[in-house]
Coordinates of C-alpha atoms in Angstrom, one line a residue:
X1 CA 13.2 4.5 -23.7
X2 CA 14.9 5.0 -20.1
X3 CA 14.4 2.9 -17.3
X4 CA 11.6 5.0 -15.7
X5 CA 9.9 5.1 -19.0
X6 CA 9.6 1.1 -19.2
X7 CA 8.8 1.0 -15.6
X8 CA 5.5 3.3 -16.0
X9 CA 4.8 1.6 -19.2
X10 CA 4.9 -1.7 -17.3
X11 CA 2.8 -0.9 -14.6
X12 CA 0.1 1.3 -16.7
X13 CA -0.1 -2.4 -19.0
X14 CA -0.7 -3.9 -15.8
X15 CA -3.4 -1.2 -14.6
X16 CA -5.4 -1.3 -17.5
X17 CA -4.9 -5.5 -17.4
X18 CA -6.6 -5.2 -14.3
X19 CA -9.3 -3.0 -15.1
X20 CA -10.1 -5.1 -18.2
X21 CA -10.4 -8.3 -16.2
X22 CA -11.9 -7.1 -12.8
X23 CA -14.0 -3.7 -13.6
X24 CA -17.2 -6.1 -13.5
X25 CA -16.4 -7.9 -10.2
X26 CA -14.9 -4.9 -7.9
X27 CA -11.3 -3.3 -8.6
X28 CA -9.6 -1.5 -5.5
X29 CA -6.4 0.1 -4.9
X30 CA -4.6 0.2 -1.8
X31 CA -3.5 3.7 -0.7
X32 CA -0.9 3.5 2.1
X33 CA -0.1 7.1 2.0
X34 CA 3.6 6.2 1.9
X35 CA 5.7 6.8 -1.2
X36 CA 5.5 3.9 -3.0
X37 CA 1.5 3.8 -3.4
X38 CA 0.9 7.5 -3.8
X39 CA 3.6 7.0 -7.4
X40 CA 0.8 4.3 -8.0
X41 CA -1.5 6.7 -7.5
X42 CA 0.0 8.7 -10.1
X43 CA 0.5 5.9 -12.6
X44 CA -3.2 5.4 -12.3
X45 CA -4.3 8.5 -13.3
X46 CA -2.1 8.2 -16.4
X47 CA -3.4 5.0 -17.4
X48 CA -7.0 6.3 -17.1
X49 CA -6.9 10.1 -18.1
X50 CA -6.8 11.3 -14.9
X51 CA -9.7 9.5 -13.9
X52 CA -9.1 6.4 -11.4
X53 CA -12.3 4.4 -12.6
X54 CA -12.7 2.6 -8.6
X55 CA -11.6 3.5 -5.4
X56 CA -8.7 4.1 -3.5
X57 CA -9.2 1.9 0.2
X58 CA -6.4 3.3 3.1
X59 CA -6.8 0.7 6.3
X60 CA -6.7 3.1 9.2
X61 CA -5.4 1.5 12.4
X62 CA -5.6 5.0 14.2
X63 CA -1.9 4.9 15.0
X64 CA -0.7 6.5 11.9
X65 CA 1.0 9.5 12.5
X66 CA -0.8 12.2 12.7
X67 CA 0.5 14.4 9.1
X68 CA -0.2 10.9 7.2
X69 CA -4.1 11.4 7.8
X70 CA -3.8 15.1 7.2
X71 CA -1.9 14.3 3.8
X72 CA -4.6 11.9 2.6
X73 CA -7.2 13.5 3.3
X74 CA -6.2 17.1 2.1
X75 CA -4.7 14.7 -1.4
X76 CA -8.2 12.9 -2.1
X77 CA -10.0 16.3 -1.7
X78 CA -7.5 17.8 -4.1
X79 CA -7.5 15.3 -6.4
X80 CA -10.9 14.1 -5.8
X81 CA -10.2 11.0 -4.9
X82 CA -12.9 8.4 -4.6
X83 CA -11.3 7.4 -1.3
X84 CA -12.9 4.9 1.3
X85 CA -11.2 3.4 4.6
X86 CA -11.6 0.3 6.8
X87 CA -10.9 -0.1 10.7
X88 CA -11.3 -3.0 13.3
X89 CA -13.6 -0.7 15.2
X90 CA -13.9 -3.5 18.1
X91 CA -10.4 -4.1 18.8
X92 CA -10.3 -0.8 19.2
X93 CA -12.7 -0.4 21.4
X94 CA -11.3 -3.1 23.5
X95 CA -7.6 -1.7 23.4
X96 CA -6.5 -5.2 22.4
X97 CA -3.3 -3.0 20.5
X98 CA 0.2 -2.5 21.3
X99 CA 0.1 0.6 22.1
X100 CA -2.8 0.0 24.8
X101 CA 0.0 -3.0 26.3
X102 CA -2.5 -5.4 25.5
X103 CA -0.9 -7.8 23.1
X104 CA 2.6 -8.2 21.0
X105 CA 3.5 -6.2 17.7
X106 CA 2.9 -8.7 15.3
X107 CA -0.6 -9.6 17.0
X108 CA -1.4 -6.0 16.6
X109 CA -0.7 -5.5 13.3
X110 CA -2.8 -8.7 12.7
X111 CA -5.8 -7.2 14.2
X112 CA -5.2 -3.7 13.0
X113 CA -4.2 -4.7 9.2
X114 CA -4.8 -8.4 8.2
X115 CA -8.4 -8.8 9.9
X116 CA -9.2 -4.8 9.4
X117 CA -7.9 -5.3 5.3
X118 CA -9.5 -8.9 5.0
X119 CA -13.2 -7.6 6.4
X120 CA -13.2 -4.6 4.6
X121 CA -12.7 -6.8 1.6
X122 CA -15.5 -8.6 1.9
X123 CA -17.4 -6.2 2.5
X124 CA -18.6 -7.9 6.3
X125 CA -17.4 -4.4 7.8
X126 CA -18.1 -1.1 7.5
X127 CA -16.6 0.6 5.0
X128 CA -16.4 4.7 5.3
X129 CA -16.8 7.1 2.3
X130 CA -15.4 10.5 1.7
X131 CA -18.1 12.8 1.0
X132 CA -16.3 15.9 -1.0
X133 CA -19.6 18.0 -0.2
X134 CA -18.5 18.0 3.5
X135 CA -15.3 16.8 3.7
X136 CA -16.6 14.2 6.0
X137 CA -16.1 10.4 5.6
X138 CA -19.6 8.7 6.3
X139 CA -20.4 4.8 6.0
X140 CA -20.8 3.5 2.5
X141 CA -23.5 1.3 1.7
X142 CA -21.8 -0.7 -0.8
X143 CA -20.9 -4.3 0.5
X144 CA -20.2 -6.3 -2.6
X145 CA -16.6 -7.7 -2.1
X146 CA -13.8 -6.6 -3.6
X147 CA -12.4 -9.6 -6.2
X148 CA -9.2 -7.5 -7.6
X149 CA -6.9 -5.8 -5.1
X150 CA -4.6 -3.4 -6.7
X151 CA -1.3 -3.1 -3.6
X152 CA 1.8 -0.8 -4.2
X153 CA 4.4 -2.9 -3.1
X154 CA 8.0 -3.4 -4.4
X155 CA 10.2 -7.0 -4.6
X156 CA 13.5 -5.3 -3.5
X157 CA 11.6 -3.9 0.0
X158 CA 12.0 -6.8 1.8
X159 CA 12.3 -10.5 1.5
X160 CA 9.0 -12.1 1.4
X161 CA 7.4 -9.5 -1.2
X162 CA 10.3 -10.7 -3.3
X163 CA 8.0 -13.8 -3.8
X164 CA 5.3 -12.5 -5.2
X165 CA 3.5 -12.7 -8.7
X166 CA 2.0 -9.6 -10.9
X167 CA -1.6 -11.0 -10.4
X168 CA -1.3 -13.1 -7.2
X169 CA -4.3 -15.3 -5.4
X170 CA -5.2 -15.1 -1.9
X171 CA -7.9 -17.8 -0.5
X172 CA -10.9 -17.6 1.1
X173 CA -9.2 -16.4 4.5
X174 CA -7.3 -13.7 2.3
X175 CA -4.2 -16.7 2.9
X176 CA -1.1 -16.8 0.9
X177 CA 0.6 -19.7 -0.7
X178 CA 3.7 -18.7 -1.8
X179 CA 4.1 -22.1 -3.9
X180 CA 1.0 -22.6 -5.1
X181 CA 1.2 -19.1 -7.3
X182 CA 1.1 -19.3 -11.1
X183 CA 4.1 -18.9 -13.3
X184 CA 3.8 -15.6 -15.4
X185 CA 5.1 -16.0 -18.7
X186 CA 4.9 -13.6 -21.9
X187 CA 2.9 -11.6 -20.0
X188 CA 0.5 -14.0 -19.3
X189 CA -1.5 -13.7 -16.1
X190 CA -3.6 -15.7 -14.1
X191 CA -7.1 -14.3 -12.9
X192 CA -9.2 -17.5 -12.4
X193 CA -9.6 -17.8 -9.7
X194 CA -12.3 -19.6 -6.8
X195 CA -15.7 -18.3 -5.3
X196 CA -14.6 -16.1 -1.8
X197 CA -11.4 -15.5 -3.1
X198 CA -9.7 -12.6 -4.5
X199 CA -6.4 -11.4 -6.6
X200 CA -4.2 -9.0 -5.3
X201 CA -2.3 -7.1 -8.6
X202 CA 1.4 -5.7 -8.5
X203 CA 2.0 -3.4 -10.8
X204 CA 5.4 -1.7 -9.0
X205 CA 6.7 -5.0 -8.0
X206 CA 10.3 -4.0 -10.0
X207 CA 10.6 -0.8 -9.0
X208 CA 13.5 0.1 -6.4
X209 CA 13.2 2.3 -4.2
X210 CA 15.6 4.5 -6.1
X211 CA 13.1 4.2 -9.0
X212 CA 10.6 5.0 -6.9
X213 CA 12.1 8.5 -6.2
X214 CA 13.9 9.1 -9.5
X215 CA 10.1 9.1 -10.5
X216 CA 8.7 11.2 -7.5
X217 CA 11.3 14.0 -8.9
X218 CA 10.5 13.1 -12.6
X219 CA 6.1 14.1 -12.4
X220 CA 7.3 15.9 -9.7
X221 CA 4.0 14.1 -7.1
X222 CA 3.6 15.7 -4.0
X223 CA 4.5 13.3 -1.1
X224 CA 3.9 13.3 2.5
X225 CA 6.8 16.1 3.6
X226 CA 8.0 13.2 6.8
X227 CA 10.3 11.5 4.2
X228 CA 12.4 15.2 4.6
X229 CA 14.8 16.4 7.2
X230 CA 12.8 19.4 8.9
X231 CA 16.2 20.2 11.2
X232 CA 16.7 17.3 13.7
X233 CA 18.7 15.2 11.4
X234 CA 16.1 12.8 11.5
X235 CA 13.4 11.7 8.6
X236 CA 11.2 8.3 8.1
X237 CA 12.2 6.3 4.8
X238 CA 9.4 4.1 5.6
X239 CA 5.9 5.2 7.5
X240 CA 3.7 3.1 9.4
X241 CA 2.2 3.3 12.8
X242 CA 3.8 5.6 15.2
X243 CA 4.4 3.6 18.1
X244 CA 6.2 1.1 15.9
X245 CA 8.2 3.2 13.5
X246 CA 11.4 4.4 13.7
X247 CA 12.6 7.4 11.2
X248 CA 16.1 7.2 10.4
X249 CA 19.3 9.2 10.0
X250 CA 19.4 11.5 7.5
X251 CA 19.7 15.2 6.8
X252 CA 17.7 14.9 3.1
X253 CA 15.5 17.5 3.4
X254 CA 14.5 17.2 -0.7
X255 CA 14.2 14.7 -3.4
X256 CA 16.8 15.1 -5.2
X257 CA 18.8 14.9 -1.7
X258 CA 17.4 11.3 -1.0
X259 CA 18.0 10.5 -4.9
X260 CA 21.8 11.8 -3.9
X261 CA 22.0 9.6 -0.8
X262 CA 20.7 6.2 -2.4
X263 CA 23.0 6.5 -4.9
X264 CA 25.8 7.1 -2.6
X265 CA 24.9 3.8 -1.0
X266 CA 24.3 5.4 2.5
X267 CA 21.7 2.7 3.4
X268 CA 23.0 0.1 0.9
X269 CA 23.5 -2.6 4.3
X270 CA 20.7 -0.8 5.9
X271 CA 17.1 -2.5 5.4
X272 CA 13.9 0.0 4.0
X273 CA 12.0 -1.1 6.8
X274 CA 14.7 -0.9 9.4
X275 CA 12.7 1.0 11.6
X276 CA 9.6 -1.1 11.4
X277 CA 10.0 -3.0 14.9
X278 CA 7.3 -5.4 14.2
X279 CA 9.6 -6.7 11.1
X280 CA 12.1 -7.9 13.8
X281 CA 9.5 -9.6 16.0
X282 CA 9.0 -11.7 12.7
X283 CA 12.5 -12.7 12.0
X284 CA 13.4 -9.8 9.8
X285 CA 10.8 -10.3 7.4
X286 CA 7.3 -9.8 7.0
X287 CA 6.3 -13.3 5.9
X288 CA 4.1 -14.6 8.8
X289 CA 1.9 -11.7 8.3
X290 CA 1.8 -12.1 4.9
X291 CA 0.4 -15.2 5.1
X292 CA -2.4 -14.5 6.8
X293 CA -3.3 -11.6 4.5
X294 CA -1.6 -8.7 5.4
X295 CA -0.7 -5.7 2.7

């Protein structure tokens, strides 16, 4: 078996792990639209059949750029995607943002992510569900909390996601104690866990990013087309929020001309998120966020 192979069997283990401990207390998948969690995307469908038995949640901060909404959307009808989203509709409302020059980076993505990921969680906010009749998202009525929080990130994208666990706890304020996680031995995890708390779930935590589009080329998964070159030597190797991501440069205008340039080593010194700015308002790293719940 290659390394791709033992990857997907790895995380499809994990999947169906997660589904056997959480289906009766609210499963959910994170869908960021970026690379990384649409190939979880993918490996869900193979470990149900093509059927993702729970939802898919994208936190929209209304700063993404603009083809990222167009892509999920036009994805989760294709696919028919039981696909909800969360917002903090009041900060919002209040231009407390970036953007709006009303407070710093790291406090935007802390109102725009954290509180908007944490809430929707629980189920205190609204939570809006694609209808596939109209193609409309309209508010969903379901507000039981979500206990088990599949998220599609990787240990090698930046420091403080090296520290996480498969099946990791977050408390009652969605808070993260990087040394009070279990150890994972033998494939042995940990899904006890307190009342008002919840578990987020790993499955492509050792996956690289050249993994990650070794695979993309493998199933051949249809991406969001801003990872390619479209003629201005420019292309994003990690998306966010537009007024706070920087693409980089590149002329890759395929996959297989990324694969070429990662294995090159023309970002080897370069960070993945290099041209998230609100990584360098936090010392490099996205650990304070983290803490305090973030994706």
């Amino acid at each position: 078996m290659d390394r791709l192979s033992k990857l997907e069997a790895q995380s499809i283990f994990i999947l169906r792990e997660a589904y056997r401990e959480f289906k009766s207390k609210n499963l959910v998948m994170l869908w960021s639209i970026g690379k990384d969690s649409t190939v979880l995307l993918t490996l869900a469908q193979k470990a149900f059949f093509g059927h993702i038995p729970f939802p898919l949640l994208h936190i929209d901060t209304h700063y993404k750029i603009p083809e990222m909404i167009e892509y999920r959307n036009k994805l989760a009808l294709k696919l028919g995607l039981d696909l909800i989203y969360g917002e903090n509709k009041e900060i919002l409302e209040k231009k407390l943002t970036f953007p709006d020059g009303n407070v710093d980076r790291i406090t935007c993505c802390k109102y725009l992510k954290s509180d908007a990921l944490k809430y929707t969680l629980s189920g205190e906010w609204p939570r809006y569900k694609l209808n596939h009749q109209t193609g409309q998202f309209e508010v969903w009525g379901n507000k039981e909390p979500f206990k088990g929080v599949i998220v599609g990130i990787r240990a090698d994208e930046e420091g403080s996601r090296a520290k996480e666990r498969y099946f990791s706890p977050r408390g009652e304020e969605s808070e993260w104690s990087i040394a009070e996680q279990p150890p994972e031995i033998w494939n042995y995890f940990n899904t006890s866990f307190p009342p008002k708390t919840h578990i987020r779930i790993h499955p492509l935590l050792d996956w690289t990013e050249l993994d990650i589009w070794e695979y993309i080329a493998r199933e051949n998964i249809e991406i969001v087309p801003l990872y390619f070159d479209r003629g201005n030597g420019k292309r994003y190797r990690s998306l966010g929020c537009y007024p706070c991501t920087q693409p980089v440069d590149s002329s890759a205008k395929n996959v297989q001309e990324i694969i070429q340039e990662l294995k090159e080593g023309k970002f080897a010194k370069i960070a993945e998120r290099a041209g998230r700015e609100q990584d360098k308002e936090d010392g490099g790293t996205l650990e304070t966020l983290r803490k305090e719940g973030y994706m």
